[in-house]
């Protein structure tokens, strides 16, 4: 796992990259159609309206949109690519973790079923979190490189329909679309404690590589300004040009989906 010094370097790098509002006016359409997408440490993954699973092949610094989509075995309605691997949930809220991911086989080899039920899941630098159909929020205990699927689920709180975990911390959305930031989340205390309510409302949120992105009920894109090592909650939301239904920011860029399922990549 990352040591504390490396974590500090990540945070400093993130802050430098987060100094100004990004320009989302130029979008590159990528082939395919998806209903949900995840841009994270374990690559670009997505699921379509039939719950089919796809991994994006050929992403590199010279070709950030990749080459094509590789269909993966199984069926999921929600998927998350992060530092703790690729996790997903199916239409029955069953939980799965992708096994066998290596540099040689980045798409992995098979799915392992994990105990429990969740309707949405997020894998990030501060662990694996998820919410169930009763809006209860859970944290996966015991995750490490020797035990990549962890040991058990601990309920953290209730009253959440969506959770996102990334280098900008843990952010959640309530059934009323209220926004919450998890206090005191660190590498040593990844569960944190307590919440700070953030102004505004969102349908979906992404705690990403270099910032916090959100989509509101009008499919407008919002970006959180003012995030720094002294103020991880940021200062305000700024509307960004464009409209999307879903957004995901990660180490491989900011990817978005429109309401028809068309796939877009923010041009850096």
Tab-separated table of C-alpha atoms in Angstrom:
chain	number	residue	atom	x	y	z
A	1	UNK	CA	0.000	0.000	0.000
A	2	UNK	CA	1.076	3.592	-0.471
A	3	UNK	CA	3.179	4.980	2.349
A	4	UNK	CA	2.457	8.306	4.052
A	5	UNK	CA	5.235	10.210	2.278
A	6	UNK	CA	3.969	9.094	-1.113
A	7	UNK	CA	0.453	10.122	-0.097
A	8	UNK	CA	1.720	13.609	0.736
A	9	UNK	CA	3.364	13.844	-2.683
A	10	UNK	CA	0.099	12.794	-4.342
A	11	UNK	CA	-1.827	15.488	-2.474
A	12	UNK	CA	0.703	18.196	-3.379
A	13	UNK	CA	0.601	17.134	-7.040
A	14	UNK	CA	-3.189	17.119	-6.973
A	15	UNK	CA	-3.346	20.633	-5.514
A	16	UNK	CA	-1.069	21.996	-8.236
A	17	UNK	CA	-3.289	20.457	-10.891
A	18	UNK	CA	-6.425	21.839	-9.245
A	19	UNK	CA	-5.594	25.546	-9.372
A	20	UNK	CA	-8.065	26.622	-12.051
A	21	UNK	CA	-11.466	25.628	-13.360
A	22	UNK	CA	-11.145	23.055	-16.161
A	23	UNK	CA	-12.468	23.728	-19.617
A	24	UNK	CA	-15.128	21.193	-20.561
A	25	UNK	CA	-16.201	22.938	-23.755
A	26	UNK	CA	-14.184	20.589	-25.955
A	27	UNK	CA	-15.327	16.984	-25.841
A	28	UNK	CA	-14.110	14.044	-27.878
A	29	UNK	CA	-16.728	11.419	-28.601
A	30	UNK	CA	-15.542	7.866	-28.057
A	31	UNK	CA	-17.104	4.883	-29.788
A	32	UNK	CA	-19.670	2.808	-27.956
A	33	UNK	CA	-22.633	3.323	-25.661
A	34	UNK	CA	-22.711	2.937	-21.866
A	35	UNK	CA	-25.021	3.693	-18.963
A	36	UNK	CA	-22.268	3.954	-16.329
A	37	UNK	CA	-18.498	4.450	-16.534
A	38	UNK	CA	-15.533	4.493	-14.167
A	39	UNK	CA	-12.172	6.151	-14.809
A	40	UNK	CA	-9.786	4.928	-12.144
A	41	UNK	CA	-6.487	3.403	-11.170
A	42	UNK	CA	-7.481	0.039	-12.667
A	43	UNK	CA	-8.381	1.519	-16.057
A	44	UNK	CA	-11.599	2.576	-17.793
A	45	UNK	CA	-14.528	0.252	-17.178
A	46	UNK	CA	-18.200	0.596	-18.017
A	47	UNK	CA	-21.548	-1.155	-18.215
A	48	UNK	CA	-24.296	-0.687	-20.782
A	49	UNK	CA	-28.087	-0.806	-20.624
A	50	UNK	CA	-27.981	-4.619	-20.938
A	51	UNK	CA	-25.615	-4.846	-17.927
A	52	UNK	CA	-22.820	-6.002	-20.229
A	53	UNK	CA	-19.334	-5.147	-18.959
A	54	UNK	CA	-16.577	-3.473	-20.982
A	55	UNK	CA	-12.906	-2.613	-20.465
A	56	UNK	CA	-11.192	0.065	-22.590
A	57	UNK	CA	-8.162	-1.272	-24.465
A	58	UNK	CA	-5.084	0.637	-25.528
A	59	UNK	CA	-5.140	3.736	-23.326
A	60	UNK	CA	-1.762	5.498	-23.220
A	61	UNK	CA	-0.263	8.976	-22.899
A	62	UNK	CA	-0.268	9.214	-26.699
A	63	UNK	CA	-3.801	7.856	-27.143
A	64	UNK	CA	-5.829	8.851	-24.105
A	65	UNK	CA	-9.090	7.668	-25.652
A	66	UNK	CA	-7.736	4.127	-26.134
A	67	UNK	CA	-8.379	1.820	-29.074
A	68	UNK	CA	-11.530	-0.241	-28.525
A	69	UNK	CA	-13.820	-1.869	-25.957
A	70	UNK	CA	-13.227	-5.416	-24.768
A	71	UNK	CA	-16.364	-7.143	-23.510
A	72	UNK	CA	-15.794	-8.851	-20.173
A	73	UNK	CA	-17.644	-11.911	-18.893
A	74	UNK	CA	-20.461	-11.382	-16.428
A	75	UNK	CA	-23.252	-8.856	-15.952
A	76	UNK	CA	-23.180	-5.763	-13.710
A	77	UNK	CA	-25.285	-2.627	-13.296
A	78	UNK	CA	-22.579	-0.585	-11.511
A	79	UNK	CA	-18.782	-0.802	-11.655
A	80	UNK	CA	-15.858	1.008	-10.024
A	81	UNK	CA	-12.178	1.072	-10.991
A	82	UNK	CA	-9.832	2.130	-8.201
A	83	UNK	CA	-6.648	1.584	-6.221
A	84	UNK	CA	-8.268	-1.382	-4.495
A	85	UNK	CA	-9.245	-3.021	-7.747
A	86	UNK	CA	-12.391	-3.293	-9.848
A	87	UNK	CA	-15.615	-3.894	-7.937
A	88	UNK	CA	-19.185	-4.103	-9.170
A	89	UNK	CA	-22.746	-5.004	-8.284
A	90	UNK	CA	-25.321	-6.799	-10.413
A	91	UNK	CA	-29.078	-6.371	-10.844
A	92	UNK	CA	-29.663	-8.483	-7.713
A	93	UNK	CA	-27.309	-6.219	-5.702
A	94	UNK	CA	-24.765	-9.046	-5.459
A	95	UNK	CA	-21.165	-7.838	-5.094
A	96	UNK	CA	-18.178	-8.908	-7.206
A	97	UNK	CA	-14.442	-8.164	-7.267
A	98	UNK	CA	-12.313	-8.672	-10.384
A	99	UNK	CA	-9.431	-11.088	-9.856
A	100	UNK	CA	-6.233	-11.620	-11.830
A	101	UNK	CA	-5.583	-7.996	-12.841
A	102	UNK	CA	-1.911	-7.529	-13.749
A	103	UNK	CA	0.137	-5.330	-16.071
A	104	UNK	CA	0.052	-8.180	-18.579
A	105	UNK	CA	-3.676	-8.888	-18.125
A	106	UNK	CA	-5.141	-5.486	-17.125
A	107	UNK	CA	-8.699	-6.721	-17.682
A	108	UNK	CA	-8.229	-9.531	-15.151
A	109	UNK	CA	-9.298	-13.144	-15.396
A	110	UNK	CA	-12.475	-13.757	-13.388
A	111	UNK	CA	-14.996	-12.384	-10.889
A	112	UNK	CA	-15.102	-13.374	-7.239
A	113	UNK	CA	-18.449	-13.051	-5.483
A	114	UNK	CA	-18.275	-11.140	-2.207
A	115	UNK	CA	-20.775	-11.545	0.622
A	116	UNK	CA	-23.336	-8.807	1.167
A	117	UNK	CA	-25.715	-6.732	-0.951
A	118	UNK	CA	-25.107	-3.264	-2.383
A	119	UNK	CA	-26.778	-1.199	-5.082
A	120	UNK	CA	-23.769	1.060	-5.778
A	121	UNK	CA	-20.059	0.744	-5.012
A	122	UNK	CA	-16.877	2.841	-5.144
A	123	UNK	CA	-13.248	1.697	-5.064
A	124	UNK	CA	-10.622	4.353	-4.371
A	125	UNK	CA	-7.469	5.245	-2.516
A	126	UNK	CA	-9.376	5.255	0.790
A	127	UNK	CA	-10.835	1.796	0.340
A	128	UNK	CA	-14.061	0.313	-0.984
A	129	UNK	CA	-17.376	1.875	0.053
A	130	UNK	CA	-20.934	1.126	-0.991
A	131	UNK	CA	-24.616	1.802	-0.337
A	132	UNK	CA	-27.473	-0.675	-0.241
A	133	UNK	CA	-31.127	-0.417	-1.249
A	134	UNK	CA	-32.013	0.805	2.264
A	135	UNK	CA	-29.549	3.703	1.827
A	136	UNK	CA	-27.141	2.279	4.394
A	137	UNK	CA	-23.467	3.114	3.844
A	138	UNK	CA	-20.778	0.445	4.230
A	139	UNK	CA	-16.966	0.264	4.344
A	140	UNK	CA	-14.955	-2.838	3.417
A	141	UNK	CA	-12.633	-3.864	6.233
A	142	UNK	CA	-9.333	-5.738	5.925
A	143	UNK	CA	-8.334	-4.699	2.419
A	144	UNK	CA	-4.647	-4.986	1.594
A	145	UNK	CA	-2.468	-6.410	-1.160
A	146	UNK	CA	-2.290	-9.778	0.583
A	147	UNK	CA	-6.067	-9.820	1.030
A	148	UNK	CA	-7.455	-7.825	-1.928
A	149	UNK	CA	-11.087	-8.725	-1.213
A	150	UNK	CA	-10.995	-7.768	2.456
A	151	UNK	CA	-12.726	-9.461	5.372
A	152	UNK	CA	-16.147	-7.938	6.129
A	153	UNK	CA	-18.470	-4.952	5.729
A	154	UNK	CA	-18.905	-2.353	8.482
A	155	UNK	CA	-21.913	-0.063	8.409
A	156	UNK	CA	-20.749	3.537	8.639
A	157	UNK	CA	-24.016	5.443	8.462
A	158	UNK	CA	-27.411	5.609	6.775
A	159	UNK	CA	-29.186	8.077	4.516
A	160	UNK	CA	-27.048	7.791	1.363
A	161	UNK	CA	-27.940	6.743	-2.171
A	162	UNK	CA	-24.518	7.341	-3.770
A	163	UNK	CA	-20.896	7.347	-2.603
A	164	UNK	CA	-17.643	8.294	-4.351
A	165	UNK	CA	-14.128	7.649	-3.056
A	166	UNK	CA	-11.046	9.254	-4.586
A	167	UNK	CA	-7.972	11.335	-3.887
A	168	UNK	CA	-10.300	14.241	-3.075
A	169	UNK	CA	-11.806	12.243	-0.217
A	170	UNK	CA	-15.128	10.525	0.359
A	171	UNK	CA	-18.260	12.312	-0.871
A	172	UNK	CA	-21.849	11.147	-0.607
A	173	UNK	CA	-25.313	12.052	-1.881
A	174	UNK	CA	-28.524	11.564	0.074
A	175	UNK	CA	-31.878	10.416	-1.377
A	176	UNK	CA	-32.822	14.126	-1.432
A	177	UNK	CA	-29.703	14.864	-3.551
A	178	UNK	CA	-27.999	16.634	-0.638
A	179	UNK	CA	-24.188	16.588	-0.761
A	180	UNK	CA	-21.950	15.470	2.105
A	181	UNK	CA	-18.183	15.411	2.657
A	182	UNK	CA	-16.683	12.799	5.012
A	183	UNK	CA	-14.508	14.456	7.661
A	184	UNK	CA	-11.008	13.358	8.695
A	185	UNK	CA	-10.488	10.702	6.028
A	186	UNK	CA	-6.770	9.898	5.773
A	187	UNK	CA	-4.600	6.951	4.775
A	188	UNK	CA	-4.300	6.002	8.450
A	189	UNK	CA	-7.996	6.614	9.225
A	190	UNK	CA	-9.772	5.829	5.937
A	191	UNK	CA	-13.231	5.620	7.530
A	192	UNK	CA	-12.989	9.174	8.864
A	193	UNK	CA	-15.655	10.469	11.236
A	194	UNK	CA	-18.684	12.699	10.825
A	195	UNK	CA	-19.973	14.640	7.854
A	196	UNK	CA	-20.017	18.193	6.591
A	197	UNK	CA	-23.038	19.146	4.522
A	198	UNK	CA	-22.056	20.938	1.318
A	199	UNK	CA	-24.270	23.523	-0.339
A	200	UNK	CA	-26.175	22.565	-3.476
A	201	UNK	CA	-27.773	19.386	-4.783
A	202	UNK	CA	-26.455	16.705	-7.147
A	203	UNK	CA	-27.694	13.488	-8.714
A	204	UNK	CA	-24.193	12.030	-9.066
A	205	UNK	CA	-20.679	12.929	-7.902
A	206	UNK	CA	-17.107	11.900	-8.704
A	207	UNK	CA	-14.238	12.296	-6.252
A	208	UNK	CA	-11.506	12.190	-8.830
A	209	UNK	CA	-7.822	12.394	-9.488
A	210	UNK	CA	-7.650	16.186	-9.562
A	211	UNK	CA	-11.033	17.440	-8.433
A	212	UNK	CA	-14.666	16.953	-7.529
A	213	UNK	CA	-17.179	16.761	-10.357
A	214	UNK	CA	-20.944	16.513	-10.158
A	215	UNK	CA	-24.075	16.247	-12.288
A	216	UNK	CA	-27.292	17.913	-11.166
A	217	UNK	CA	-30.937	17.137	-11.974
A	218	UNK	CA	-30.717	19.246	-15.158
A	219	UNK	CA	-27.681	17.270	-16.421
A	220	UNK	CA	-25.486	20.310	-15.822
A	221	UNK	CA	-21.805	19.712	-15.017
A	222	UNK	CA	-20.436	21.270	-11.847
A	223	UNK	CA	-16.858	21.503	-10.626
A	224	UNK	CA	-15.791	22.132	-7.021
A	225	UNK	CA	-13.527	25.168	-6.737
A	226	UNK	CA	-11.130	26.088	-3.967
A	227	UNK	CA	-9.962	22.626	-2.913
A	228	UNK	CA	-6.527	22.727	-1.267
A	229	UNK	CA	-4.584	20.883	1.423
A	230	UNK	CA	-6.008	23.432	3.864
A	231	UNK	CA	-9.590	23.097	2.642
A	232	UNK	CA	-10.423	19.690	1.230
A	233	UNK	CA	-14.122	20.592	1.062
A	234	UNK	CA	-13.469	23.435	-1.375
A	235	UNK	CA	-15.328	26.737	-1.515
A	236	UNK	CA	-18.055	26.699	-4.146
A	237	UNK	CA	-19.515	24.979	-7.188
A	238	UNK	CA	-18.880	26.371	-10.645
A	239	UNK	CA	-20.989	25.379	-13.611
A	240	UNK	CA	-18.958	24.022	-16.524
A	241	UNK	CA	-20.011	24.235	-20.164
A	242	UNK	CA	-21.793	21.139	-21.375
A	243	UNK	CA	-24.416	18.613	-20.313
A	244	UNK	CA	-23.903	15.030	-19.182
A	245	UNK	CA	-25.856	12.358	-17.331
A	246	UNK	CA	-22.840	10.730	-15.670
A	247	UNK	CA	-19.231	11.751	-15.043
A	248	UNK	CA	-16.073	10.039	-13.783
A	249	UNK	CA	-12.684	11.634	-13.215
A	250	UNK	CA	-9.607	9.497	-12.650
A	251	UNK	CA	-5.981	8.892	-13.492
A	252	UNK	CA	-6.978	8.189	-17.126
A	253	UNK	CA	-8.939	11.394	-17.592
A	254	UNK	CA	-12.479	12.704	-17.227
A	255	UNK	CA	-15.067	10.594	-19.000
A	256	UNK	CA	-18.763	11.339	-19.307
A	257	UNK	CA	-21.998	9.904	-20.655
A	258	UNK	CA	-24.951	11.801	-22.098
A	259	UNK	CA	-28.528	10.706	-21.466
A	260	UNK	CA	-28.507	8.619	-24.662
A	261	UNK	CA	-25.447	6.719	-23.438
A	262	UNK	CA	-22.933	8.251	-25.860
A	263	UNK	CA	-19.411	8.372	-24.433
A	264	UNK	CA	-17.282	11.506	-24.200
A	265	UNK	CA	-13.738	12.281	-23.053
A	266	UNK	CA	-12.674	15.721	-21.917
A	267	UNK	CA	-9.870	16.943	-24.177
A	268	UNK	CA	-6.940	18.002	-21.980
